[in-house]
Amino acid sequence: MGNINRRNPRGPYNKADEPQEKINEQIRAREVRLVGDNVEQGIYSIQEARRIADEQELDLVEISPNAEPPVCKILDYQKYLYQKRKKAKEQKAKQTKIVVKEVRFGPQTDDHDYEFKLRHAKGFLEEGNKVKAYVFFRGRSIVFKDQGELLLLRFAQDLEEYGKVDQMPTLEGKRMIMMFSPLKGASKKK
């Protein structure tokens, strides 16, 4: 079976490499509206549009297939694909990724541990991350629900300069959870 790619029998290409637009001979319309930089805009027969593209050593690309007649543009298709991928990559880089950091307490957390975890939570919020603080009740410690809630409310009060409360303390199973988001002006993105 030679060099056939087992995952994709058509070859080593994936869907991203396949053209989304019809180009050159793939265009089946009889007439097209031609646009481009070095061309007189107007309606041409498909043969005439292909000839003009060949003369300029460029590709005829169908950019609006649903128009009547379809709109085609004369351009360098590989360069067009490169710029399209580059633009998509830039947009992806600009998207903010929301990271949720967790801070875990026990119902009877002592002051030193509390201060240590508070420092970490402040750092997380300054970096622009969300914080999920929770008190984990093990075994019979569930009887200390009130202590857990007081601990989380104290935590919220100590973090009010760094973040806002998204969710007040709620008991979910053996955890009492509270969510925080960074304040807009306080976060320092890297």
PDB file of C-alpha atoms in Angstrom:
ATOM      1  CA  MET A   1       0.000   0.000   0.000  1.00  0.00           C
ATOM      2  CA  GLY A   2       2.987   2.300  -0.338  1.00  0.00           C
ATOM      3  CA  ASN A   3       2.958   5.681   1.328  1.00  0.00           C
ATOM      4  CA  ILE A   4      -0.739   6.103   2.137  1.00  0.00           C
ATOM      5  CA  ASN A   5      -1.373   7.889   5.390  1.00  0.00           C
ATOM      6  CA  ARG A   6      -3.296   5.410   7.587  1.00  0.00           C
ATOM      7  CA  ARG A   7      -5.327   8.081   9.417  1.00  0.00           C
ATOM      8  CA  ASN A   8      -6.153  10.012   6.258  1.00  0.00           C
ATOM      9  CA  PRO A   9      -6.045   7.918   3.074  1.00  0.00           C
ATOM     10  CA  ARG A  10      -6.212  11.033   0.874  1.00  0.00           C
ATOM     11  CA  GLY A  11      -2.765  12.133   2.035  1.00  0.00           C
ATOM     12  CA  PRO A  12      -0.939  14.026   4.784  1.00  0.00           C
ATOM     13  CA  TYR A  13      -3.261  17.050   4.631  1.00  0.00           C
ATOM     14  CA  ASN A  14      -5.908  17.910   7.165  1.00  0.00           C
ATOM     15  CA  LYS A  15      -9.176  19.872   6.828  1.00  0.00           C
ATOM     16  CA  ALA A  16      -7.410  23.169   7.565  1.00  0.00           C
ATOM     17  CA  ASP A  17      -5.255  22.703   4.430  1.00  0.00           C
ATOM     18  CA  GLU A  18      -8.230  22.076   2.154  1.00  0.00           C
ATOM     19  CA  PRO A  19      -9.513  25.186   0.389  1.00  0.00           C
ATOM     20  CA  GLN A  20     -12.781  26.527   1.774  1.00  0.00           C
ATOM     21  CA  GLU A  21     -13.290  28.717  -1.311  1.00  0.00           C
ATOM     22  CA  LYS A  22     -13.609  27.361  -4.813  1.00  0.00           C
ATOM     23  CA  ILE A  23     -10.680  28.313  -7.019  1.00  0.00           C
ATOM     24  CA  ASN A  24     -10.008  28.282 -10.782  1.00  0.00           C
ATOM     25  CA  GLU A  25     -11.563  25.142 -12.364  1.00  0.00           C
ATOM     26  CA  GLN A  26     -13.626  24.335  -9.251  1.00  0.00           C
ATOM     27  CA  ILE A  27     -15.916  27.311  -9.959  1.00  0.00           C
ATOM     28  CA  ARG A  28     -18.992  25.982 -11.800  1.00  0.00           C
ATOM     29  CA  ALA A  29     -20.992  29.170 -12.466  1.00  0.00           C
ATOM     30  CA  ARG A  30     -21.398  30.324 -16.085  1.00  0.00           C
ATOM     31  CA  GLU A  31     -21.009  34.006 -15.223  1.00  0.00           C
ATOM     32  CA  VAL A  32     -19.162  35.705 -12.371  1.00  0.00           C
ATOM     33  CA  ARG A  33     -18.833  39.241 -11.029  1.00  0.00           C
ATOM     34  CA  LEU A  34     -15.115  39.949 -11.150  1.00  0.00           C
ATOM     35  CA  VAL A  35     -13.360  42.174  -8.592  1.00  0.00           C
ATOM     36  CA  GLY A  36      -9.691  42.690  -7.880  1.00  0.00           C
ATOM     37  CA  ASP A  37      -6.850  45.170  -7.981  1.00  0.00           C
ATOM     38  CA  ASN A  38      -5.695  45.015 -11.616  1.00  0.00           C
ATOM     39  CA  VAL A  39      -9.000  44.214 -13.315  1.00  0.00           C
ATOM     40  CA  GLU A  40     -11.952  46.150 -14.657  1.00  0.00           C
ATOM     41  CA  GLN A  41     -14.832  45.204 -12.384  1.00  0.00           C
ATOM     42  CA  GLY A  42     -17.905  43.754 -14.012  1.00  0.00           C
ATOM     43  CA  ILE A  43     -19.736  40.582 -15.026  1.00  0.00           C
ATOM     44  CA  TYR A  44     -17.680  38.149 -17.134  1.00  0.00           C
ATOM     45  CA  SER A  45     -18.145  34.638 -18.466  1.00  0.00           C
ATOM     46  CA  ILE A  46     -16.217  32.070 -16.437  1.00  0.00           C
ATOM     47  CA  GLN A  47     -13.857  31.372 -19.368  1.00  0.00           C
ATOM     48  CA  GLU A  48     -13.030  35.082 -19.742  1.00  0.00           C
ATOM     49  CA  ALA A  49     -12.463  35.448 -15.956  1.00  0.00           C
ATOM     50  CA  ARG A  50     -10.106  32.426 -15.937  1.00  0.00           C
ATOM     51  CA  ARG A  51      -8.208  33.837 -18.937  1.00  0.00           C
ATOM     52  CA  ILE A  52      -7.731  37.202 -17.166  1.00  0.00           C
ATOM     53  CA  ALA A  53      -6.467  35.404 -14.040  1.00  0.00           C
ATOM     54  CA  ASP A  54      -4.057  33.284 -16.149  1.00  0.00           C
ATOM     55  CA  GLU A  55      -2.684  36.387 -17.872  1.00  0.00           C
ATOM     56  CA  GLN A  56      -1.855  37.889 -14.484  1.00  0.00           C
ATOM     57  CA  GLU A  57      -0.479  34.506 -13.245  1.00  0.00           C
ATOM     58  CA  LEU A  58      -2.915  34.637 -10.327  1.00  0.00           C
ATOM     59  CA  ASP A  59      -5.869  32.541  -9.147  1.00  0.00           C
ATOM     60  CA  LEU A  60      -9.581  33.112  -9.646  1.00  0.00           C
ATOM     61  CA  VAL A  61     -11.162  32.719  -6.169  1.00  0.00           C
ATOM     62  CA  GLU A  62     -14.899  32.582  -5.460  1.00  0.00           C
ATOM     63  CA  ILE A  63     -15.336  34.836  -2.440  1.00  0.00           C
ATOM     64  CA  SER A  64     -19.122  35.146  -2.389  1.00  0.00           C
ATOM     65  CA  PRO A  65     -20.751  32.011  -3.833  1.00  0.00           C
ATOM     66  CA  ASN A  66     -24.325  32.944  -2.806  1.00  0.00           C
ATOM     67  CA  ALA A  67     -24.405  36.235  -4.725  1.00  0.00           C
ATOM     68  CA  GLU A  68     -26.125  36.375  -8.108  1.00  0.00           C
ATOM     69  CA  PRO A  69     -23.856  36.022 -10.102  1.00  0.00           C
ATOM     70  CA  PRO A  70     -21.115  34.695  -7.727  1.00  0.00           C
ATOM     71  CA  VAL A  71     -18.389  37.205  -6.859  1.00  0.00           C
ATOM     72  CA  CYS A  72     -14.830  36.161  -7.739  1.00  0.00           C
ATOM     73  CA  LYS A  73     -11.565  37.895  -7.044  1.00  0.00           C
ATOM     74  CA  ILE A  74      -8.235  37.593  -8.811  1.00  0.00           C
ATOM     75  CA  LEU A  75      -5.448  37.117  -6.265  1.00  0.00           C
ATOM     76  CA  ASP A  76      -2.513  34.919  -5.216  1.00  0.00           C
ATOM     77  CA  TYR A  77      -4.374  32.135  -3.379  1.00  0.00           C
ATOM     78  CA  GLN A  78      -1.393  30.861  -1.347  1.00  0.00           C
ATOM     79  CA  LYS A  79      -0.668  34.366  -0.105  1.00  0.00           C
ATOM     80  CA  TYR A  80      -4.376  34.793   0.694  1.00  0.00           C
ATOM     81  CA  LEU A  81      -4.411  31.557   2.739  1.00  0.00           C
ATOM     82  CA  TYR A  82      -1.232  32.595   4.566  1.00  0.00           C
ATOM     83  CA  GLN A  83      -2.722  35.965   5.529  1.00  0.00           C
ATOM     84  CA  LYS A  84      -5.990  34.312   6.568  1.00  0.00           C
ATOM     85  CA  ARG A  85      -4.143  31.852   8.882  1.00  0.00           C
ATOM     86  CA  LYS A  86      -1.990  34.664  10.269  1.00  0.00           C
ATOM     87  CA  LYS A  87      -5.089  36.758  11.071  1.00  0.00           C
ATOM     88  CA  ALA A  88      -6.780  33.765  12.741  1.00  0.00           C
ATOM     89  CA  LYS A  89      -3.651  33.132  14.822  1.00  0.00           C
ATOM     90  CA  GLU A  90      -3.534  36.777  15.937  1.00  0.00           C
ATOM     91  CA  GLN A  91      -7.199  36.682  16.947  1.00  0.00           C
ATOM     92  CA  LYS A  92      -6.607  33.502  18.931  1.00  0.00           C
ATOM     93  CA  ALA A  93      -3.655  35.109  20.729  1.00  0.00           C
ATOM     94  CA  LYS A  94      -5.803  38.126  21.672  1.00  0.00           C
ATOM     95  CA  GLN A  95      -8.457  35.979  23.328  1.00  0.00           C
ATOM     96  CA  THR A  96      -8.215  35.985  27.093  1.00  0.00           C
ATOM     97  CA  LYS A  97      -7.932  32.601  28.694  1.00  0.00           C
ATOM     98  CA  ILE A  98      -9.775  32.361  31.992  1.00  0.00           C
ATOM     99  CA  VAL A  99      -7.822  30.355  34.532  1.00  0.00           C
ATOM    100  CA  VAL A 100      -9.420  29.284  37.798  1.00  0.00           C
ATOM    101  CA  LYS A 101      -7.015  28.778  40.711  1.00  0.00           C
ATOM    102  CA  GLU A 102      -8.192  26.880  43.770  1.00  0.00           C
ATOM    103  CA  VAL A 103      -7.496  27.657  47.413  1.00  0.00           C
ATOM    104  CA  ARG A 104      -8.482  24.939  49.885  1.00  0.00           C
ATOM    105  CA  PHE A 105      -9.186  25.384  53.563  1.00  0.00           C
ATOM    106  CA  GLY A 106     -10.186  23.096  56.388  1.00  0.00           C
ATOM    107  CA  PRO A 107     -12.927  24.240  58.786  1.00  0.00           C
ATOM    108  CA  GLN A 108     -10.359  24.885  61.526  1.00  0.00           C
ATOM    109  CA  THR A 109      -7.547  26.473  59.479  1.00  0.00           C
ATOM    110  CA  ASP A 110      -5.096  28.309  61.747  1.00  0.00           C
ATOM    111  CA  ASP A 111      -4.001  31.921  61.197  1.00  0.00           C
ATOM    112  CA  HIS A 112      -0.604  31.139  59.642  1.00  0.00           C
ATOM    113  CA  ASP A 113      -2.105  28.846  56.983  1.00  0.00           C
ATOM    114  CA  TYR A 114      -4.870  31.364  56.365  1.00  0.00           C
ATOM    115  CA  GLU A 115      -2.374  34.217  55.771  1.00  0.00           C
ATOM    116  CA  PHE A 116      -0.289  31.979  53.482  1.00  0.00           C
ATOM    117  CA  LYS A 117      -3.316  31.075  51.350  1.00  0.00           C
ATOM    118  CA  LEU A 118      -4.536  34.683  51.370  1.00  0.00           C
ATOM    119  CA  ARG A 119      -1.167  35.824  49.923  1.00  0.00           C
ATOM    120  CA  HIS A 120      -1.458  33.229  47.143  1.00  0.00           C
ATOM    121  CA  ALA A 121      -5.030  34.254  46.355  1.00  0.00           C
ATOM    122  CA  LYS A 122      -3.990  37.916  46.122  1.00  0.00           C
ATOM    123  CA  GLY A 123      -1.249  36.920  43.679  1.00  0.00           C
ATOM    124  CA  PHE A 124      -3.672  34.884  41.561  1.00  0.00           C
ATOM    125  CA  LEU A 125      -6.138  37.784  41.365  1.00  0.00           C
ATOM    126  CA  GLU A 126      -3.350  40.264  40.479  1.00  0.00           C
ATOM    127  CA  GLU A 127      -2.333  37.973  37.591  1.00  0.00           C
ATOM    128  CA  GLY A 128      -5.906  38.160  36.294  1.00  0.00           C
ATOM    129  CA  ASN A 129      -6.985  34.646  37.302  1.00  0.00           C
ATOM    130  CA  LYS A 130     -10.247  33.706  38.989  1.00  0.00           C
ATOM    131  CA  VAL A 131     -10.048  32.154  42.444  1.00  0.00           C
ATOM    132  CA  LYS A 132     -12.203  29.333  43.759  1.00  0.00           C
ATOM    133  CA  ALA A 133     -11.892  29.199  47.535  1.00  0.00           C
ATOM    134  CA  TYR A 134     -13.442  26.272  49.325  1.00  0.00           C
ATOM    135  CA  VAL A 135     -13.638  24.695  52.738  1.00  0.00           C
ATOM    136  CA  PHE A 136     -13.467  20.912  52.617  1.00  0.00           C
ATOM    137  CA  PHE A 137     -15.347  19.112  55.375  1.00  0.00           C
ATOM    138  CA  ARG A 138     -13.885  15.705  56.145  1.00  0.00           C
ATOM    139  CA  GLY A 139     -15.884  13.126  58.060  1.00  0.00           C
ATOM    140  CA  ARG A 140     -17.840  14.584  60.939  1.00  0.00           C
ATOM    141  CA  SER A 141     -16.349  18.066  60.494  1.00  0.00           C
ATOM    142  CA  ILE A 142     -19.503  18.921  58.504  1.00  0.00           C
ATOM    143  CA  VAL A 143     -20.967  20.022  61.842  1.00  0.00           C
ATOM    144  CA  PHE A 144     -18.628  23.059  61.588  1.00  0.00           C
ATOM    145  CA  LYS A 145     -20.457  24.517  58.549  1.00  0.00           C
ATOM    146  CA  ASP A 146     -20.810  27.849  60.348  1.00  0.00           C
ATOM    147  CA  GLN A 147     -17.043  28.068  60.936  1.00  0.00           C
ATOM    148  CA  GLY A 148     -16.420  27.310  57.265  1.00  0.00           C
ATOM    149  CA  GLU A 149     -18.823  30.020  56.145  1.00  0.00           C
ATOM    150  CA  LEU A 150     -17.276  32.568  58.527  1.00  0.00           C
ATOM    151  CA  LEU A 151     -13.815  31.654  57.225  1.00  0.00           C
ATOM    152  CA  LEU A 152     -14.881  32.228  53.597  1.00  0.00           C
ATOM    153  CA  LEU A 153     -16.610  35.523  54.437  1.00  0.00           C
ATOM    154  CA  ARG A 154     -13.464  36.715  56.232  1.00  0.00           C
ATOM    155  CA  PHE A 155     -11.471  35.640  53.158  1.00  0.00           C
ATOM    156  CA  ALA A 156     -13.805  37.687  50.925  1.00  0.00           C
ATOM    157  CA  GLN A 157     -13.399  40.727  53.168  1.00  0.00           C
ATOM    158  CA  ASP A 158      -9.580  40.434  53.044  1.00  0.00           C
ATOM    159  CA  LEU A 159      -9.651  40.141  49.221  1.00  0.00           C
ATOM    160  CA  GLU A 160     -12.052  43.007  48.508  1.00  0.00           C
ATOM    161  CA  GLU A 161      -9.200  45.254  47.215  1.00  0.00           C
ATOM    162  CA  TYR A 162      -8.061  42.570  44.750  1.00  0.00           C
ATOM    163  CA  GLY A 163     -11.230  40.876  43.536  1.00  0.00           C
ATOM    164  CA  LYS A 164     -14.986  40.840  43.638  1.00  0.00           C
ATOM    165  CA  VAL A 165     -17.175  38.003  44.858  1.00  0.00           C
ATOM    166  CA  ASP A 166     -18.883  36.096  42.020  1.00  0.00           C
ATOM    167  CA  GLN A 167     -20.604  33.551  44.216  1.00  0.00           C
ATOM    168  CA  MET A 168     -21.377  33.684  47.912  1.00  0.00           C
ATOM    169  CA  PRO A 169     -20.562  30.600  50.008  1.00  0.00           C
ATOM    170  CA  THR A 170     -22.641  27.609  48.906  1.00  0.00           C
ATOM    171  CA  LEU A 171     -22.449  24.075  50.241  1.00  0.00           C
ATOM    172  CA  GLU A 172     -21.982  21.448  47.513  1.00  0.00           C
ATOM    173  CA  GLY A 173     -21.574  18.009  49.033  1.00  0.00           C
ATOM    174  CA  LYS A 174     -18.628  18.179  51.439  1.00  0.00           C
ATOM    175  CA  ARG A 175     -17.368  21.490  50.077  1.00  0.00           C
ATOM    176  CA  MET A 176     -18.407  25.050  50.788  1.00  0.00           C
ATOM    177  CA  ILE A 177     -17.395  27.044  47.716  1.00  0.00           C
ATOM    178  CA  MET A 178     -16.913  30.749  47.029  1.00  0.00           C
ATOM    179  CA  MET A 179     -15.786  32.276  43.694  1.00  0.00           C
ATOM    180  CA  PHE A 180     -13.786  35.487  43.093  1.00  0.00           C
ATOM    181  CA  SER A 181     -12.969  37.464  39.927  1.00  0.00           C
ATOM    182  CA  PRO A 182     -10.129  39.976  39.622  1.00  0.00           C
ATOM    183  CA  LEU A 183     -10.988  43.665  39.674  1.00  0.00           C
ATOM    184  CA  LYS A 184     -10.432  45.288  36.260  1.00  0.00           C
ATOM    185  CA  GLY A 185      -7.919  47.906  37.417  1.00  0.00           C
ATOM    186  CA  ALA A 186      -6.048  45.618  39.812  1.00  0.00           C
ATOM    187  CA  SER A 187      -4.979  42.868  37.408  1.00  0.00           C
ATOM    188  CA  LYS A 188      -1.480  43.070  35.926  1.00  0.00           C
ATOM    189  CA  LYS A 189      -1.278  40.852  32.850  1.00  0.00           C
ATOM    190  CA  LYS A 190       2.085  39.347  32.017  1.00  0.00           C
TER     191      LYS A 190
END
